[in-house]
Amino acid sequence: MPSDASARPQGGSAGGRLAALVYGDRSRGLLWQAVAIGLVLLLGWQLFGNASDNLARQNIATGFDYLSRPASFVISDKLVPYEPSDSYGRALLVGVLNTVWVSFLACLFGTVAGVVVGILRLSPNPLLSRLMLAYVEALRNTPLLLQLLFWYALLLLMPPVREALRPLPGVFVSNGGLFVPVLHWSAAHLWVGLALLAGILAAFPLAGRIEERALAAGRPPRSWPAVLPAVLGPPLVAALLLQPDLSLDRPELGTFRVSGGGRLTPEFTALLMGLALSSSAGIAEAVRSGIQAVSKGQWEAAEALGLKRSLTMRLVVLPQALRIIVPPLTSIYLSTTKNSSLAIAIGYPDLVSVSNTTMNQTGQAMEAIAIFMAIYLLLSLLTSAFMNWYNARVALRTR
């Protein structure tokens, strides 16, 4: 009597391939994923249908047609032109850009400050390392909302505009905000900035190759003579061709107000300071732990080669620590972007604030919440995709 194994179709036959396709682990996994997605979609459709029926009974409009109607409210901080007569969709765009802008600056400044603080946490000077420890602990153990309210209240306690403080030449601080010199911006400045960005991106691989060849040849790794022209060359060529206006529009203190220059509102300044400082504390701990995870033998090997401590940190330790630092750094960036929604507490018109105003005026809360949830999800996915790509670039590769 044939056994069960002999009764099954052989692997080379069409029946065997069909059985492997149907009963294989990959097929079962895909099947259960499809079933789970189907159930979630069915539940979502059921909830949406119930909500639509209930809203219709109460004569509350549904859909996204309201985005084309006039918004009829003022937005104080805006990166693109906006008037109250513009549509709700335009107001939502202003809120999205405000969120992206303040989140990007907070991540940028927080990274710079966090790297410096993280390195100084390991300083052999006990006073300096303990000061950095106090900085980190104070920021990590106080709620971000409390920090935002503190900075906002501190800015509002500044003197009035006509008695504005002048901490730096051309810079004024008052309870009306921070006034700074700005360029007379034009399209030529944008092209010069893009050329500078291209030069910086091209300089990183160039510096890496030069330093690798120098270390392999036993020479000091001095890459700046080649990197500096690579960074400054493209923007200089663009500046010579386009000739942008480089004069500054400086703020001037008058009798009742400050005229000229650029103004950073107290709401934007407080939000940026709170987000940047809070993220810098977390980044500092990630940097410290990443550096300490590099074995002591790497330091000793670099010292045996005659490298200075600064070069050892830049060329030996930090490149190895990056693969440990990047994963928590991604989480900090995501948290900073989502925490920007606390801007509503100090009156900064971010995505959530604009959406709340829209909900109060139109009564279409479900659509507004769905929109800003989708936008936050998109921002998080884009940030994660970029950081995962960078993490793959700095990951340790083995043969």
CSV table of C-alpha atoms in Angstrom, one decimal:
chain,number,residue,atom,x,y,z
A,1,MET,CA,0.0,0.0,0.0
A,2,PRO,CA,1.6,3.3,-1.0
A,3,SER,CA,2.5,5.7,1.8
A,4,ASP,CA,1.2,9.3,2.1
A,5,ALA,CA,4.5,10.7,0.9
A,6,SER,CA,4.4,8.6,-2.3
A,7,ALA,CA,0.8,9.6,-2.9
A,8,ARG,CA,1.6,13.3,-3.0
A,9,PRO,CA,2.5,14.8,-6.4
A,10,GLN,CA,6.2,15.0,-7.1
A,11,GLY,CA,7.9,18.3,-6.9
A,12,GLY,CA,8.7,18.3,-10.6
A,13,SER,CA,5.1,17.8,-11.7
A,14,ALA,CA,2.5,20.5,-12.3
A,15,GLY,CA,0.5,19.2,-9.4
A,16,GLY,CA,3.5,19.4,-7.1
A,17,ARG,CA,4.2,22.9,-8.1
A,18,LEU,CA,0.6,23.9,-7.5
A,19,ALA,CA,0.6,22.2,-4.1
A,20,ALA,CA,3.8,24.0,-3.1
A,21,LEU,CA,2.2,27.3,-4.3
A,22,VAL,CA,-1.0,26.7,-2.3
A,23,TYR,CA,0.4,25.2,0.8
A,24,GLY,CA,3.8,27.0,1.0
A,25,ASP,CA,4.7,29.3,3.9
A,26,ARG,CA,4.8,32.3,1.7
A,27,SER,CA,1.4,31.7,0.2
A,28,ARG,CA,-0.2,31.2,3.6
A,29,GLY,CA,1.4,34.3,4.9
A,30,LEU,CA,0.1,36.4,1.9
A,31,LEU,CA,-3.3,34.8,2.3
A,32,TRP,CA,-3.6,35.8,6.0
A,33,GLN,CA,-2.3,39.3,5.2
A,34,ALA,CA,-5.0,39.6,2.5
A,35,VAL,CA,-7.7,38.4,4.9
A,36,ALA,CA,-6.5,40.9,7.6
A,37,ILE,CA,-6.5,43.8,5.2
A,38,GLY,CA,-9.9,42.8,3.9
A,39,LEU,CA,-11.3,42.7,7.4
A,40,VAL,CA,-9.8,46.1,8.3
A,41,LEU,CA,-11.2,47.6,5.1
A,42,LEU,CA,-14.6,46.1,5.7
A,43,LEU,CA,-14.7,47.4,9.3
A,44,GLY,CA,-13.6,50.9,8.1
A,45,TRP,CA,-16.3,50.9,5.4
A,46,GLN,CA,-18.9,49.9,8.0
A,47,LEU,CA,-17.8,52.6,10.4
A,48,PHE,CA,-17.7,55.2,7.6
A,49,GLY,CA,-21.2,54.2,6.5
A,50,ASN,CA,-22.6,54.5,10.0
A,51,ALA,CA,-21.0,57.8,10.5
A,52,SER,CA,-22.3,59.1,7.2
A,53,ASP,CA,-25.8,58.0,8.0
A,54,ASN,CA,-25.8,59.6,11.4
A,55,LEU,CA,-24.4,62.9,10.0
A,56,ALA,CA,-27.1,62.9,7.3
A,57,ARG,CA,-29.8,62.5,9.9
A,58,GLN,CA,-28.5,65.6,11.6
A,59,ASN,CA,-28.2,67.5,8.3
A,60,ILE,CA,-24.5,67.8,8.6
A,61,ALA,CA,-22.7,68.0,5.3
A,62,THR,CA,-20.0,65.4,4.5
A,63,GLY,CA,-17.3,65.2,1.8
A,64,PHE,CA,-14.3,67.4,0.9
A,65,ASP,CA,-16.2,70.0,-1.1
A,66,TYR,CA,-15.7,72.5,1.7
A,67,LEU,CA,-11.9,72.8,0.8
A,68,SER,CA,-12.9,75.0,-2.1
A,69,ARG,CA,-15.0,77.4,0.0
A,70,PRO,CA,-13.5,80.7,1.4
A,71,ALA,CA,-11.8,80.2,4.7
A,72,SER,CA,-12.6,83.7,6.1
A,73,PHE,CA,-10.0,83.6,8.9
A,74,VAL,CA,-6.5,85.1,9.3
A,75,ILE,CA,-3.3,83.2,9.6
A,76,SER,CA,-0.5,85.2,11.2
A,77,ASP,CA,2.5,83.1,10.2
A,78,LYS,CA,2.7,82.0,6.6
A,79,LEU,CA,5.3,80.9,4.1
A,80,VAL,CA,3.2,81.4,1.0
A,81,PRO,CA,0.7,84.2,0.2
A,82,TYR,CA,-2.6,83.8,1.9
A,83,GLU,CA,-5.6,86.0,2.4
A,84,PRO,CA,-8.9,85.3,4.4
A,85,SER,CA,-10.7,85.2,1.0
A,86,ASP,CA,-8.6,82.1,0.0
A,87,SER,CA,-10.0,78.6,0.3
A,88,TYR,CA,-9.8,76.2,3.1
A,89,GLY,CA,-7.5,74.1,1.0
A,90,ARG,CA,-5.1,77.1,0.8
A,91,ALA,CA,-5.3,77.6,4.5
A,92,LEU,CA,-4.6,73.9,5.0
A,93,LEU,CA,-1.5,74.2,2.8
A,94,VAL,CA,-0.3,77.1,4.9
A,95,GLY,CA,-0.6,74.9,8.0
A,96,VAL,CA,1.2,72.0,6.4
A,97,LEU,CA,4.1,74.2,5.3
A,98,ASN,CA,4.3,75.8,8.8
A,99,THR,CA,4.5,72.3,10.4
A,100,VAL,CA,7.1,71.0,7.9
A,101,TRP,CA,9.2,74.2,8.3
A,102,VAL,CA,9.4,74.4,12.0
A,103,SER,CA,9.9,70.6,12.3
A,104,PHE,CA,12.8,70.7,9.8
A,105,LEU,CA,14.5,73.6,11.6
A,106,ALA,CA,14.0,71.9,15.0
A,107,CYS,CA,15.5,68.7,13.8
A,108,LEU,CA,18.4,70.5,12.2
A,109,PHE,CA,19.3,72.7,15.2
A,110,GLY,CA,18.6,69.9,17.6
A,111,THR,CA,21.0,67.6,15.7
A,112,VAL,CA,23.8,70.2,15.8
A,113,ALA,CA,23.3,70.9,19.5
A,114,GLY,CA,22.8,67.2,20.4
A,115,VAL,CA,26.0,66.1,18.7
A,116,VAL,CA,28.0,68.8,20.5
A,117,VAL,CA,26.4,68.0,23.9
A,118,GLY,CA,26.7,64.3,23.4
A,119,ILE,CA,30.5,64.6,22.7
A,120,LEU,CA,31.0,67.0,25.6
A,121,ARG,CA,29.2,64.5,27.9
A,122,LEU,CA,32.3,62.3,27.5
A,123,SER,CA,34.7,65.1,28.2
A,124,PRO,CA,37.5,64.3,30.7
A,125,ASN,CA,36.7,67.7,32.3
A,126,PRO,CA,34.3,66.8,35.2
A,127,LEU,CA,32.7,70.3,35.4
A,128,LEU,CA,31.9,70.4,31.6
A,129,SER,CA,30.6,66.8,31.5
A,130,ARG,CA,28.4,67.4,34.6
A,131,LEU,CA,27.0,70.6,33.1
A,132,MET,CA,26.1,68.7,30.0
A,133,LEU,CA,24.5,66.0,32.1
A,134,ALA,CA,22.4,68.7,33.9
A,135,TYR,CA,21.3,70.1,30.5
A,136,VAL,CA,20.2,66.7,29.3
A,137,GLU,CA,18.4,65.7,32.5
A,138,ALA,CA,16.6,69.0,32.8
A,139,LEU,CA,15.2,68.8,29.3
A,140,ARG,CA,14.4,65.1,29.2
A,141,ASN,CA,12.6,65.1,32.5
A,142,THR,CA,10.3,68.1,32.0
A,143,PRO,CA,7.2,67.9,29.7
A,144,LEU,CA,7.6,69.5,26.3
A,145,LEU,CA,4.3,71.4,26.7
A,146,LEU,CA,5.7,73.0,29.9
A,147,GLN,CA,8.9,74.0,28.0
A,148,LEU,CA,6.9,75.6,25.2
A,149,LEU,CA,4.8,77.6,27.7
A,150,PHE,CA,8.0,78.6,29.5
A,151,TRP,CA,9.7,80.0,26.4
A,152,TYR,CA,6.5,81.6,25.2
A,153,ALA,CA,6.0,83.3,28.6
A,154,LEU,CA,9.7,84.4,28.6
A,155,LEU,CA,9.4,86.1,25.2
A,156,LEU,CA,6.2,87.8,26.2
A,157,LEU,CA,8.0,89.2,29.3
A,158,MET,CA,10.5,91.0,27.0
A,159,PRO,CA,10.3,94.8,26.8
A,160,PRO,CA,7.8,96.4,24.4
A,161,VAL,CA,8.8,97.1,20.8
A,162,ARG,CA,9.8,100.7,21.3
A,163,GLU,CA,12.2,99.5,24.1
A,164,ALA,CA,13.4,96.5,22.2
A,165,LEU,CA,16.7,94.9,23.4
A,166,ARG,CA,19.6,94.7,20.9
A,167,PRO,CA,21.7,91.7,21.8
A,168,LEU,CA,23.6,91.8,18.4
A,169,PRO,CA,24.1,94.4,15.8
A,170,GLY,CA,21.0,94.6,13.6
A,171,VAL,CA,19.0,92.2,15.9
A,172,PHE,CA,16.2,93.3,18.1
A,173,VAL,CA,14.2,91.3,20.7
A,174,SER,CA,10.9,92.4,22.2
A,175,ASN,CA,7.6,91.0,23.2
A,176,GLY,CA,6.6,91.4,19.6
A,177,GLY,CA,9.2,88.8,18.4
A,178,LEU,CA,12.7,88.6,17.1
A,179,PHE,CA,13.7,91.0,14.3
A,180,VAL,CA,16.7,90.0,12.2
A,181,PRO,CA,18.4,91.2,9.0
A,182,VAL,CA,17.3,89.4,5.9
A,183,LEU,CA,18.4,89.3,2.2
A,184,HIS,CA,16.3,90.9,-0.5
A,185,TRP,CA,15.2,87.5,-1.7
A,186,SER,CA,14.8,86.6,-5.3
A,187,ALA,CA,14.9,83.6,-7.7
A,188,ALA,CA,18.7,84.1,-8.1
A,189,HIS,CA,19.2,83.4,-4.4
A,190,LEU,CA,17.3,80.2,-4.7
A,191,TRP,CA,19.5,78.9,-7.5
A,192,VAL,CA,22.7,79.9,-5.6
A,193,GLY,CA,21.4,78.0,-2.6
A,194,LEU,CA,20.6,74.9,-4.7
A,195,ALA,CA,24.1,75.1,-6.2
A,196,LEU,CA,25.6,75.3,-2.6
A,197,LEU,CA,23.5,72.3,-1.6
A,198,ALA,CA,24.8,70.4,-4.7
A,199,GLY,CA,28.3,71.2,-3.8
A,200,ILE,CA,27.9,70.0,-0.2
A,201,LEU,CA,26.4,66.7,-1.4
A,202,ALA,CA,29.2,66.2,-3.8
A,203,ALA,CA,31.9,67.0,-1.2
A,204,PHE,CA,31.0,64.1,1.2
A,205,PRO,CA,32.0,61.2,-1.1
A,206,LEU,CA,35.0,63.2,-2.3
A,207,ALA,CA,36.2,63.8,1.2
A,208,GLY,CA,35.7,60.1,2.0
A,209,ARG,CA,37.8,58.9,-0.9
A,210,ILE,CA,40.6,61.4,-0.2
A,211,GLU,CA,40.8,60.4,3.5
A,212,GLU,CA,40.7,56.7,2.7
A,213,ARG,CA,43.6,57.1,0.3
A,214,ALA,CA,45.6,59.2,2.7
A,215,LEU,CA,45.1,56.8,5.6
A,216,ALA,CA,46.0,53.8,3.3
A,217,ALA,CA,49.2,55.7,2.3
A,218,GLY,CA,50.1,56.6,5.9
A,219,ARG,CA,49.6,60.4,5.3
A,220,PRO,CA,47.6,62.8,7.4
A,221,PRO,CA,44.0,62.9,6.1
A,222,ARG,CA,43.7,66.5,4.9
A,223,SER,CA,40.8,66.7,2.5
A,224,TRP,CA,39.9,70.4,2.8
A,225,PRO,CA,42.1,71.6,0.0
A,226,ALA,CA,40.0,69.6,-2.5
A,227,VAL,CA,36.7,69.7,-0.6
A,228,LEU,CA,36.6,73.5,-0.3
A,229,PRO,CA,36.6,74.2,-4.1
A,230,ALA,CA,33.9,71.4,-4.5
A,231,VAL,CA,31.6,73.1,-2.0
A,232,LEU,CA,32.2,76.7,-3.0
A,233,GLY,CA,32.7,76.3,-6.7
A,234,PRO,CA,29.1,75.7,-7.8
A,235,PRO,CA,27.6,78.6,-5.8
A,236,LEU,CA,30.3,81.0,-6.9
A,237,VAL,CA,29.7,80.1,-10.6
A,238,ALA,CA,25.9,80.5,-10.0
A,239,ALA,CA,26.5,83.9,-8.3
A,240,LEU,CA,28.7,85.2,-11.1
A,241,LEU,CA,26.1,84.2,-13.7
A,242,LEU,CA,23.0,85.3,-11.9
A,243,GLN,CA,24.5,88.2,-9.8
A,244,PRO,CA,21.9,88.1,-6.9
A,245,ASP,CA,21.5,91.2,-4.7
A,246,LEU,CA,23.6,90.6,-1.6
A,247,SER,CA,22.4,93.7,0.3
A,248,LEU,CA,20.7,93.1,3.7
A,249,ASP,CA,17.4,94.5,4.7
A,250,ARG,CA,18.3,95.5,8.3
A,251,PRO,CA,15.6,96.2,10.9
A,252,GLU,CA,15.5,99.7,12.3
A,253,LEU,CA,14.1,100.7,15.7
A,254,GLY,CA,11.6,103.6,15.4
A,255,THR,CA,9.5,105.4,17.9
A,256,PHE,CA,6.6,102.9,18.0
A,257,ARG,CA,7.8,99.9,16.0
A,258,VAL,CA,10.6,98.1,14.2
A,259,SER,CA,10.7,98.6,10.5
A,260,GLY,CA,12.5,96.5,7.9
A,261,GLY,CA,14.2,93.2,8.3
A,262,GLY,CA,12.5,89.9,9.0
A,263,ARG,CA,10.3,89.1,12.0
A,264,LEU,CA,10.1,85.9,13.9
A,265,THR,CA,6.9,85.9,15.9
A,266,PRO,CA,7.0,84.9,19.6
A,267,GLU,CA,4.9,81.8,18.8
A,268,PHE,CA,7.3,80.5,16.1
A,269,THR,CA,10.4,81.3,18.2
A,270,ALA,CA,9.1,79.6,21.3
A,271,LEU,CA,8.0,76.5,19.4
A,272,LEU,CA,11.3,76.3,17.6
A,273,MET,CA,13.3,76.7,20.8
A,274,GLY,CA,11.2,74.2,22.7
A,275,LEU,CA,11.3,71.5,19.9
A,276,ALA,CA,15.0,72.0,19.1
A,277,LEU,CA,16.2,71.9,22.8
A,278,SER,CA,14.0,69.0,23.7
A,279,SER,CA,15.2,66.9,20.7
A,280,SER,CA,18.8,67.9,21.3
A,281,ALA,CA,18.7,66.2,24.7
A,282,GLY,CA,17.5,62.9,23.2
A,283,ILE,CA,20.0,63.2,20.4
A,284,ALA,CA,22.8,63.9,22.9
A,285,GLU,CA,22.1,60.6,24.7
A,286,ALA,CA,22.0,58.7,21.4
A,287,VAL,CA,25.3,60.2,20.4
A,288,ARG,CA,26.9,59.4,23.8
A,289,SER,CA,25.7,55.8,23.8
A,290,GLY,CA,26.8,55.3,20.3
A,291,ILE,CA,30.3,56.6,21.0
A,292,GLN,CA,30.6,54.5,24.2
A,293,ALA,CA,29.6,51.4,22.2
A,294,VAL,CA,32.7,51.7,20.1
A,295,SER,CA,35.4,49.4,21.7
A,296,LYS,CA,38.3,51.0,23.5
A,297,GLY,CA,40.6,49.2,21.2
A,298,GLN,CA,39.6,51.5,18.4
A,299,TRP,CA,40.8,54.5,20.4
A,300,GLU,CA,44.0,52.8,21.2
A,301,ALA,CA,44.7,51.7,17.6
A,302,ALA,CA,44.1,55.3,16.4
A,303,GLU,CA,46.5,56.7,19.1
A,304,ALA,CA,49.1,54.1,18.0
A,305,LEU,CA,48.8,55.5,14.5
A,306,GLY,CA,49.5,59.0,15.8
A,307,LEU,CA,46.0,60.4,15.2
A,308,LYS,CA,45.0,63.3,17.4
A,309,ARG,CA,41.9,62.9,19.6
A,310,SER,CA,39.8,65.1,17.3
A,311,LEU,CA,40.8,63.2,14.2
A,312,THR,CA,40.1,59.9,16.0
A,313,MET,CA,36.7,61.0,16.9
A,314,ARG,CA,35.8,62.2,13.4
A,315,LEU,CA,37.5,59.5,11.3
A,316,VAL,CA,37.4,56.4,13.5
A,317,VAL,CA,34.8,56.6,16.3
A,318,LEU,CA,31.9,58.5,14.8
A,319,PRO,CA,31.7,56.5,11.6
A,320,GLN,CA,31.4,53.3,13.6
A,321,ALA,CA,29.0,54.9,16.1
A,322,LEU,CA,26.6,56.1,13.4
A,323,ARG,CA,25.1,52.7,12.8
A,324,ILE,CA,24.1,52.7,16.5
A,325,ILE,CA,23.0,56.3,16.6
A,326,VAL,CA,20.8,56.4,13.4
A,327,PRO,CA,18.0,54.1,14.6
A,328,PRO,CA,17.2,56.1,17.8
A,329,LEU,CA,17.8,59.3,15.8
A,330,THR,CA,15.0,58.3,13.4
A,331,SER,CA,12.6,57.9,16.3
A,332,ILE,CA,13.6,61.3,17.7
A,333,TYR,CA,13.0,63.0,14.4
A,334,LEU,CA,9.5,61.3,14.1
A,335,SER,CA,8.6,62.4,17.6
A,336,THR,CA,9.8,66.0,17.0
A,337,THR,CA,7.6,66.2,13.9
A,338,LYS,CA,4.5,64.9,15.7
A,339,ASN,CA,5.2,66.9,18.8
A,340,SER,CA,5.0,70.1,16.7
A,341,SER,CA,1.2,69.6,17.1
A,342,LEU,CA,1.6,71.1,20.6
A,343,ALA,CA,2.0,74.4,18.8
A,344,ILE,CA,-1.8,74.9,19.3
A,345,ALA,CA,-1.1,75.6,23.0
A,346,ILE,CA,0.9,78.7,22.2
A,347,GLY,CA,-1.1,79.9,19.2
A,348,TYR,CA,1.2,79.0,16.3
A,349,PRO,CA,-0.8,78.2,13.2
A,350,ASP,CA,0.4,74.7,12.4
A,351,LEU,CA,-1.5,71.9,10.7
A,352,VAL,CA,-3.6,71.0,13.8
A,353,SER,CA,-4.4,74.6,14.6
A,354,VAL,CA,-5.6,75.4,11.1
A,355,SER,CA,-7.6,72.1,11.0
A,356,ASN,CA,-9.3,72.9,14.4
A,357,THR,CA,-10.3,76.3,13.1
A,358,THR,CA,-11.7,74.7,9.9
A,359,MET,CA,-13.6,72.1,12.0
A,360,ASN,CA,-15.2,74.9,14.2
A,361,GLN,CA,-16.3,76.8,11.1
A,362,THR,CA,-17.5,74.0,8.9
A,363,GLY,CA,-18.6,71.3,11.4
A,364,GLN,CA,-16.9,68.7,9.3
A,365,ALA,CA,-14.6,67.2,11.9
A,366,MET,CA,-14.3,63.7,10.4
A,367,GLU,CA,-12.8,65.0,7.2
A,368,ALA,CA,-10.4,67.4,8.8
A,369,ILE,CA,-9.1,64.8,11.3
A,370,ALA,CA,-8.7,62.3,8.4
A,371,ILE,CA,-6.7,64.9,6.4
A,372,PHE,CA,-4.2,65.8,9.1
A,373,MET,CA,-3.8,62.2,10.2
A,374,ALA,CA,-2.9,61.3,6.6
A,375,ILE,CA,-0.5,64.2,6.4
A,376,TYR,CA,1.3,63.2,9.6
A,377,LEU,CA,1.4,59.6,8.4
A,378,LEU,CA,3.0,60.8,5.1
A,379,LEU,CA,5.6,62.9,6.8
A,380,SER,CA,6.5,60.0,9.1
A,381,LEU,CA,6.8,57.6,6.2
A,382,LEU,CA,9.0,60.0,4.3
A,383,THR,CA,11.2,60.6,7.3
A,384,SER,CA,11.5,56.9,8.0
A,385,ALA,CA,12.3,56.1,4.3
A,386,PHE,CA,15.1,58.7,4.2
A,387,MET,CA,16.6,57.6,7.5
A,388,ASN,CA,16.4,53.9,6.5
A,389,TRP,CA,18.3,54.8,3.3
A,390,TYR,CA,20.9,56.6,5.3
A,391,ASN,CA,21.2,53.8,7.8
A,392,ALA,CA,21.8,51.4,5.0
A,393,ARG,CA,24.6,53.7,3.7
A,394,VAL,CA,26.4,53.8,7.1
A,395,ALA,CA,25.7,50.2,8.1
A,396,LEU,CA,28.7,47.9,8.6
A,397,ARG,CA,29.2,45.7,5.6
A,398,THR,CA,30.7,42.3,5.9
A,399,ARG,CA,32.0,40.0,3.2
